[in-house]
C-alpha cells in the first residue's frame, strides 16, 4: 500500500513538473512561482513524513507545527542573508562602502550563516517532544534524503550539480 501511494505521488509530481512550464506564467511574478514551489515542497515533505513515520492526527499536527516554525525561521534568515549580500555586492561594485562597513557586513553575513546552520539542531531539539531517539535519527536521515530529492526535482533538465531554478 505504501509503495502504491508513493508511486502515485511520484507520478503526480512528475506530471506536475513536466507540465509546469505550460501554466507557469499563470502565477505571474517570480516571487509567486517560488512561493508556490516552496508550498508544494513542504506539502510533499509532510506527506512523505506521514508515510515514513505513520503520523496521524494530533501527533502529525505537532510535528508539522514544529517544522513550520523552523521553516519560517530559515526563510527569514535566507532573506536577511540575501539582502546583506546584495548590499555588500552593490557597495563593492560602486566603491561606496568604507572598510568598517565592509567588516560589519561580513560579520552580519557570517552570523546569519551560523544561525542558519543551527536550525537542524533546533529542529531535532523541538522534535524531541514528539519523536523517540530512534525516530529522531530516522528523521535526520529522512531530511537529508528529502533535501537531495528536492534539489534533483528543482534542477532543470540536463543540469547536473548546478544551482536550482
mmCIF file of N, CA and C in Angstrom, residues 6 13-14 22 39 55 59 61-62 64 76 80-81 85 88 93 98 104 107 118 125-126 130 150 155 160 163-164:
data_model
loop_
_atom_site.group_PDB
_atom_site.id
_atom_site.type_symbol
_atom_site.label_atom_id
_atom_site.label_comp_id
_atom_site.label_asym_id
_atom_site.label_seq_id
_atom_site.Cartn_x
_atom_site.Cartn_y
_atom_site.Cartn_z
ATOM 1 N N UNK A 6 3.196 6.017 -2.658
ATOM 2 C CA UNK A 6 4.421 6.725 -3.026
ATOM 3 C C UNK A 6 4.571 6.782 -4.543
ATOM 4 N N UNK A 13 3.727 14.164 -9.072
ATOM 5 C CA UNK A 13 4.750 15.205 -9.070
ATOM 6 C C UNK A 13 5.489 15.280 -10.402
ATOM 7 N N UNK A 14 5.771 14.130 -10.993
ATOM 8 C CA UNK A 14 6.427 14.125 -12.294
ATOM 9 C C UNK A 14 5.553 14.811 -13.326
ATOM 10 N N UNK A 22 3.902 24.922 -18.983
ATOM 11 C CA UNK A 22 2.704 25.269 -19.743
ATOM 12 C C UNK A 22 1.800 26.236 -18.995
ATOM 13 N N UNK A 39 5.666 25.904 -1.231
ATOM 14 C CA UNK A 39 4.491 25.290 -0.606
ATOM 15 C C UNK A 39 4.311 23.846 -1.058
ATOM 16 N N UNK A 55 2.479 9.021 10.741
ATOM 17 C CA UNK A 55 1.942 10.132 11.527
ATOM 18 C C UNK A 55 0.461 10.308 11.247
ATOM 19 N N UNK A 59 -0.551 14.016 16.627
ATOM 20 C CA UNK A 59 0.907 13.833 16.558
ATOM 21 C C UNK A 59 1.458 14.431 15.261
ATOM 22 N N UNK A 61 0.112 16.817 13.527
ATOM 23 C CA UNK A 61 -0.005 18.279 13.615
ATOM 24 C C UNK A 61 1.102 18.882 14.464
ATOM 25 N N UNK A 62 1.459 18.210 15.538
ATOM 26 C CA UNK A 62 2.553 18.703 16.387
ATOM 27 C C UNK A 62 3.873 18.738 15.609
ATOM 28 N N UNK A 64 4.246 18.911 12.301
ATOM 29 C CA UNK A 64 4.166 19.935 11.251
ATOM 30 C C UNK A 64 4.286 21.339 11.831
ATOM 31 N N UNK A 76 13.302 33.534 6.878
ATOM 32 C CA UNK A 76 13.669 34.882 7.316
ATOM 33 C C UNK A 76 15.182 35.067 7.234
ATOM 34 N N UNK A 80 17.376 37.573 4.883
ATOM 35 C CA UNK A 80 18.322 38.506 5.502
ATOM 36 C C UNK A 80 19.697 38.363 4.867
ATOM 37 N N UNK A 81 20.156 37.126 4.700
ATOM 38 C CA UNK A 81 21.470 36.900 4.093
ATOM 39 C C UNK A 81 21.511 37.424 2.661
ATOM 40 N N UNK A 85 24.071 40.271 1.424
ATOM 41 C CA UNK A 85 24.975 40.010 0.305
ATOM 42 C C UNK A 85 24.752 41.012 -0.823
ATOM 43 N N UNK A 88 26.463 44.200 0.165
ATOM 44 C CA UNK A 88 27.905 44.046 0.014
ATOM 45 C C UNK A 88 28.303 44.101 -1.462
ATOM 46 N N UNK A 93 30.718 47.095 -5.787
ATOM 47 C CA UNK A 93 30.632 47.498 -7.191
ATOM 48 C C UNK A 93 30.768 49.006 -7.353
ATOM 49 N N UNK A 98 32.797 51.826 3.225
ATOM 50 C CA UNK A 98 34.046 52.005 3.976
ATOM 51 C C UNK A 98 34.520 50.634 4.456
ATOM 52 N N UNK A 104 31.583 45.130 9.071
ATOM 53 C CA UNK A 104 30.298 44.926 9.738
ATOM 54 C C UNK A 104 29.389 44.007 8.906
ATOM 55 N N UNK A 107 30.599 40.431 9.137
ATOM 56 C CA UNK A 107 30.225 39.849 10.429
ATOM 57 C C UNK A 107 28.748 39.469 10.441
ATOM 58 N N UNK A 118 22.451 26.358 12.527
ATOM 59 C CA UNK A 118 21.922 25.840 13.794
ATOM 60 C C UNK A 118 20.481 25.338 13.686
ATOM 61 N N UNK A 125 15.877 19.292 18.398
ATOM 62 C CA UNK A 125 15.527 19.586 19.795
ATOM 63 C C UNK A 125 14.011 19.741 19.943
ATOM 64 N N UNK A 126 13.390 20.446 19.003
ATOM 65 C CA UNK A 126 11.941 20.624 19.044
ATOM 66 C C UNK A 126 11.190 19.310 18.833
ATOM 67 N N UNK A 130 8.155 14.959 20.386
ATOM 68 C CA UNK A 130 7.222 14.092 19.666
ATOM 69 C C UNK A 130 7.852 12.762 19.271
ATOM 70 N N UNK A 150 14.720 16.981 -3.403
ATOM 71 C CA UNK A 150 14.167 18.290 -3.771
ATOM 72 C C UNK A 150 15.112 19.016 -4.712
ATOM 73 N N UNK A 155 16.249 20.961 -10.324
ATOM 74 C CA UNK A 155 17.218 21.175 -11.392
ATOM 75 C C UNK A 155 16.510 21.137 -12.739
ATOM 76 N N UNK A 160 23.425 19.312 -14.078
ATOM 77 C CA UNK A 160 23.959 18.434 -13.037
ATOM 78 C C UNK A 160 24.781 19.284 -12.099
ATOM 79 N N UNK A 163 23.089 25.274 -9.731
ATOM 80 C CA UNK A 163 22.080 25.926 -8.899
ATOM 81 C C UNK A 163 20.689 25.585 -9.412
ATOM 82 N N UNK A 164 19.704 25.369 -8.502
ATOM 83 C CA UNK A 164 18.325 25.170 -8.924
ATOM 84 C C UNK A 164 17.763 26.438 -9.527
#
